[in-house]
């Protein structure tokens, strides 16, 4: 959604990269403020904040690439380093990276900083694999999907640490999503299926709304007191 949503605003609605970046930055700040101030988990608010972070993360990379001419190799390395620093600071201060221990504003801000860097990294790494390295969007998506499958196997079969497995998989979902978004939206001449940014964004948005609606009604992802105390 971050990849195609950003392209939809920039190209289809003709906002342009600078105006889109400014608008989405303001919206993210607003949703993030309300999210951190919320006293409980609210599915639509949390996931809307995730969508805003995904678009802004994509726009950060796009600005570096298109406006400043920063190579994707440099962006990928830089965001990887920033993500490592974010995790290091988070663990140094809070002694935990578990999402089940996020029940203070400071821990949540560490969490959102890490999420922002994962989205920016995902766009850079996805484009690097598909375009600069020349693997194409479908092949890149397959590679990232295999990596997530290996992480999953490590967790269930070889008792890989749960917090480590979660964050490794979470990080890889970002370039996976960017590659899938580009694969669906790009023209066949560019290795895509040609659905366009409008069609692809509509598909992703419908999926998000459906899933968030299900979570809101079912409460299957509602935090439990035992987890919050961990």
Short mmCIF file of C-alpha atoms in Angstrom, two decimals:
data_model
loop_
_atom_site.label_atom_id
_atom_site.label_comp_id
_atom_site.label_asym_id
_atom_site.label_seq_id
_atom_site.Cartn_x
_atom_site.Cartn_y
_atom_site.Cartn_z
CA UNK A 1 0.00 0.00 0.00
CA UNK A 2 2.88 2.37 0.76
CA UNK A 3 4.48 1.89 -2.64
CA UNK A 4 1.35 2.14 -4.77
CA UNK A 5 -0.40 4.68 -2.53
CA UNK A 6 2.49 7.09 -2.86
CA UNK A 7 2.60 6.63 -6.65
CA UNK A 8 -1.17 7.17 -6.85
CA UNK A 9 -0.95 10.52 -5.07
CA UNK A 10 2.12 11.67 -6.99
CA UNK A 11 1.22 10.63 -10.53
CA UNK A 12 -2.51 9.90 -10.75
CA UNK A 13 -3.69 12.81 -8.63
CA UNK A 14 -0.77 14.96 -9.89
CA UNK A 15 0.21 16.17 -6.42
CA UNK A 16 3.88 15.77 -7.24
CA UNK A 17 6.54 14.40 -4.92
CA UNK A 18 7.18 17.53 -2.76
CA UNK A 19 3.48 18.28 -2.09
CA UNK A 20 2.66 14.62 -1.45
CA UNK A 21 5.58 14.34 0.98
CA UNK A 22 4.47 17.44 2.90
CA UNK A 23 0.81 16.37 3.01
CA UNK A 24 1.51 12.82 4.14
CA UNK A 25 4.08 14.02 6.67
CA UNK A 26 1.44 16.22 8.32
CA UNK A 27 -1.15 13.42 8.27
CA UNK A 28 1.33 10.98 9.78
CA UNK A 29 2.18 13.42 12.57
CA UNK A 30 -1.52 13.80 13.36
CA UNK A 31 -2.32 10.09 13.38
CA UNK A 32 0.83 9.29 15.33
CA UNK A 33 -0.05 11.85 18.00
CA UNK A 34 -3.54 10.39 18.44
CA UNK A 35 -2.22 6.81 18.36
CA UNK A 36 0.39 7.41 21.08
CA UNK A 37 -2.15 9.28 23.22
CA UNK A 38 -4.71 6.47 22.94
CA UNK A 39 -5.14 4.53 26.18
CA UNK A 40 -5.99 1.26 24.45
CA UNK A 41 -5.50 -0.59 21.18
CA UNK A 42 -7.95 0.67 18.52
CA UNK A 43 -7.60 -1.39 15.31
CA UNK A 44 -8.60 1.26 12.77
CA UNK A 45 -6.39 3.93 14.41
CA UNK A 46 -3.36 1.66 14.72
CA UNK A 47 -3.59 0.37 11.15
CA UNK A 48 -4.29 3.80 9.68
CA UNK A 49 -1.08 4.94 11.37
CA UNK A 50 0.70 1.96 9.81
CA UNK A 51 -0.61 2.98 6.37
CA UNK A 52 0.58 6.56 6.91
CA UNK A 53 4.01 5.31 8.00
CA UNK A 54 4.18 3.03 4.95
CA UNK A 55 3.50 5.90 2.55
CA UNK A 56 5.87 8.33 4.29
CA UNK A 57 8.60 5.68 4.45
CA UNK A 58 8.24 5.15 0.70
CA UNK A 59 8.31 8.90 0.07
CA UNK A 60 11.51 9.33 2.09
CA UNK A 61 13.29 6.86 -0.17
CA UNK A 62 11.72 8.35 -3.30
CA UNK A 63 12.90 11.83 -2.33
CA UNK A 64 16.43 10.58 -1.73
CA UNK A 65 16.46 8.74 -5.05
CA UNK A 66 14.61 11.16 -7.34
CA UNK A 67 15.39 14.58 -5.87
CA UNK A 68 18.82 14.08 -4.33
CA UNK A 69 20.16 11.38 -6.62
CA UNK A 70 21.15 9.05 -3.79
CA UNK A 71 21.82 5.56 -5.22
CA UNK A 72 19.58 2.76 -4.00
CA UNK A 73 22.65 0.89 -2.74
CA UNK A 74 23.49 3.81 -0.45
CA UNK A 75 19.87 4.19 0.73
CA UNK A 76 19.61 0.48 1.51
CA UNK A 77 22.81 0.49 3.55
CA UNK A 78 21.92 3.76 5.31
CA UNK A 79 18.42 2.66 6.34
CA UNK A 80 19.76 -0.72 7.45
CA UNK A 81 22.25 1.10 9.69
CA UNK A 82 19.55 3.45 11.03
CA UNK A 83 17.32 0.48 11.80
CA UNK A 84 20.12 -1.23 13.71
CA UNK A 85 20.75 1.98 15.67
CA UNK A 86 17.03 2.32 16.44
CA UNK A 87 16.88 -1.24 17.78
CA UNK A 88 20.10 -0.73 19.75
CA UNK A 89 18.80 2.45 21.39
CA UNK A 90 15.42 0.86 22.08
CA UNK A 91 16.96 -2.18 23.75
CA UNK A 92 19.55 -0.11 25.64
CA UNK A 93 16.85 2.04 27.19
CA UNK A 94 14.00 -0.46 27.62
CA UNK A 95 15.81 -3.84 27.81
CA UNK A 96 13.23 -5.41 25.50
CA UNK A 97 12.21 -5.35 21.84
CA UNK A 98 9.06 -7.40 22.36
CA UNK A 99 5.90 -5.82 20.96
CA UNK A 100 4.05 -7.29 23.97
CA UNK A 101 6.00 -4.97 26.27
CA UNK A 102 4.95 -1.74 24.54
CA UNK A 103 2.74 -0.06 27.12
CA UNK A 104 4.46 3.33 27.56
CA UNK A 105 4.66 6.29 25.18
CA UNK A 106 8.46 6.09 25.02
CA UNK A 107 8.43 2.44 24.00
CA UNK A 108 5.79 3.14 21.40
CA UNK A 109 7.85 5.96 19.89
CA UNK A 110 10.82 3.59 19.64
CA UNK A 111 8.49 1.14 17.91
CA UNK A 112 7.22 3.66 15.35
CA UNK A 113 10.75 4.87 14.60
CA UNK A 114 11.76 1.29 13.83
CA UNK A 115 8.66 0.82 11.68
CA UNK A 116 9.40 3.99 9.68
CA UNK A 117 12.94 2.83 8.95
CA UNK A 118 11.67 -0.62 7.89
CA UNK A 119 9.33 0.95 5.32
CA UNK A 120 12.01 3.25 3.95
CA UNK A 121 14.41 0.30 3.83
CA UNK A 122 11.78 -1.88 2.19
CA UNK A 123 11.29 0.54 -0.69
CA UNK A 124 15.02 0.95 -1.20
CA UNK A 125 15.82 -2.77 -0.97
CA UNK A 126 12.86 -3.78 -3.14
CA UNK A 127 13.74 -1.32 -5.89
CA UNK A 128 17.41 -2.22 -5.60
CA UNK A 129 16.74 -5.92 -6.16
CA UNK A 130 14.13 -5.47 -8.88
CA UNK A 131 15.55 -2.53 -10.83
CA UNK A 132 19.23 -1.91 -10.08
CA UNK A 133 20.23 -5.56 -9.79
CA UNK A 134 17.76 -6.39 -12.57
CA UNK A 135 15.99 -9.37 -11.00
CA UNK A 136 12.53 -8.00 -11.81
CA UNK A 137 9.60 -7.50 -9.46
CA UNK A 138 8.22 -11.05 -9.50
CA UNK A 139 11.60 -12.68 -8.86
CA UNK A 140 12.39 -10.19 -6.09
CA UNK A 141 9.04 -10.89 -4.44
CA UNK A 142 9.70 -14.63 -4.64
CA UNK A 143 13.13 -14.23 -3.03
CA UNK A 144 11.77 -12.14 -0.17
CA UNK A 145 8.90 -14.62 0.28
CA UNK A 146 11.36 -17.51 0.53
CA UNK A 147 13.35 -15.61 3.16
CA UNK A 148 10.20 -15.17 5.26
CA UNK A 149 9.41 -18.87 4.84
CA UNK A 150 12.92 -19.72 6.12
CA UNK A 151 12.45 -17.45 9.13
CA UNK A 152 9.10 -19.12 9.83
CA UNK A 153 10.70 -22.54 9.59
CA UNK A 154 13.45 -21.42 11.95
CA UNK A 155 10.88 -20.30 14.51
CA UNK A 156 8.64 -23.37 14.43
CA UNK A 157 11.17 -26.11 13.70
CA UNK A 158 14.39 -24.83 15.26
CA UNK A 159 13.09 -22.67 18.14
CA UNK A 160 14.44 -19.38 16.75
CA UNK A 161 13.90 -16.64 19.33
CA UNK A 162 10.37 -15.30 18.92
CA UNK A 163 11.25 -11.60 19.15
CA UNK A 164 14.10 -12.02 16.66
CA UNK A 165 11.92 -14.05 14.29
CA UNK A 166 9.14 -11.46 14.45
CA UNK A 167 11.37 -8.52 13.61
CA UNK A 168 13.26 -10.35 10.87
CA UNK A 169 9.99 -11.34 9.21
CA UNK A 170 8.50 -7.87 9.75
CA UNK A 171 11.46 -6.19 8.08
CA UNK A 172 11.37 -8.54 5.07
CA UNK A 173 7.63 -7.98 4.54
CA UNK A 174 8.47 -4.41 3.51
CA UNK A 175 10.55 -5.15 0.40
CA UNK A 176 8.18 -8.06 -0.27
CA UNK A 177 5.21 -5.70 -0.29
CA UNK A 178 7.02 -3.10 -2.39
CA UNK A 179 7.98 -5.75 -4.96
CA UNK A 180 4.44 -7.14 -5.12
CA UNK A 181 2.99 -3.64 -5.44
CA UNK A 182 5.30 -2.78 -8.32
CA UNK A 183 4.74 -6.18 -9.95
CA UNK A 184 0.97 -5.65 -9.96
CA UNK A 185 1.02 -1.99 -10.99
CA UNK A 186 3.84 -1.71 -13.54
CA UNK A 187 3.28 -2.20 -17.27
CA UNK A 188 4.12 -5.53 -18.86
CA UNK A 189 7.03 -3.88 -20.65
CA UNK A 190 8.55 -3.17 -17.23
CA UNK A 191 7.92 -6.68 -15.93
CA UNK A 192 4.58 -6.01 -14.25
CA UNK A 193 0.98 -7.15 -14.68
CA UNK A 194 -0.25 -3.74 -15.77
CA UNK A 195 -3.00 -3.19 -13.18
CA UNK A 196 -1.83 0.38 -12.67
CA UNK A 197 -1.49 2.28 -9.41
CA UNK A 198 -5.24 2.94 -9.20
CA UNK A 199 -6.23 -0.71 -9.53
CA UNK A 200 -3.44 -1.99 -7.30
CA UNK A 201 -4.07 0.61 -4.59
CA UNK A 202 -7.78 -0.24 -4.66
CA UNK A 203 -7.02 -3.95 -4.21
CA UNK A 204 -4.65 -3.32 -1.30
CA UNK A 205 -7.01 -0.80 0.32
CA UNK A 206 -9.94 -3.22 0.08
CA UNK A 207 -7.81 -5.96 1.66
CA UNK A 208 -6.73 -3.67 4.50
CA UNK A 209 -10.28 -2.47 5.18
CA UNK A 210 -11.56 -6.04 5.18
CA UNK A 211 -8.88 -7.29 7.55
CA UNK A 212 -9.14 -4.31 9.91
CA UNK A 213 -12.93 -4.71 9.94
CA UNK A 214 -12.48 -8.36 10.89
CA UNK A 215 -10.05 -7.47 13.68
CA UNK A 216 -12.42 -4.80 14.99
CA UNK A 217 -15.34 -7.24 15.20
CA UNK A 218 -13.48 -10.39 16.27
CA UNK A 219 -10.96 -8.85 18.73
CA UNK A 220 -8.62 -11.75 17.96
CA UNK A 221 -5.60 -9.43 18.15
CA UNK A 222 -6.71 -7.62 21.33
CA UNK A 223 -3.79 -7.31 23.81
CA UNK A 224 -4.00 -9.57 26.84
CA UNK A 225 -3.08 -8.44 30.34
CA UNK A 226 -0.58 -11.24 30.72
CA UNK A 227 1.23 -10.10 27.61
CA UNK A 228 1.23 -6.44 28.65
CA UNK A 229 2.83 -7.40 31.94
CA UNK A 230 5.64 -9.35 30.22
#
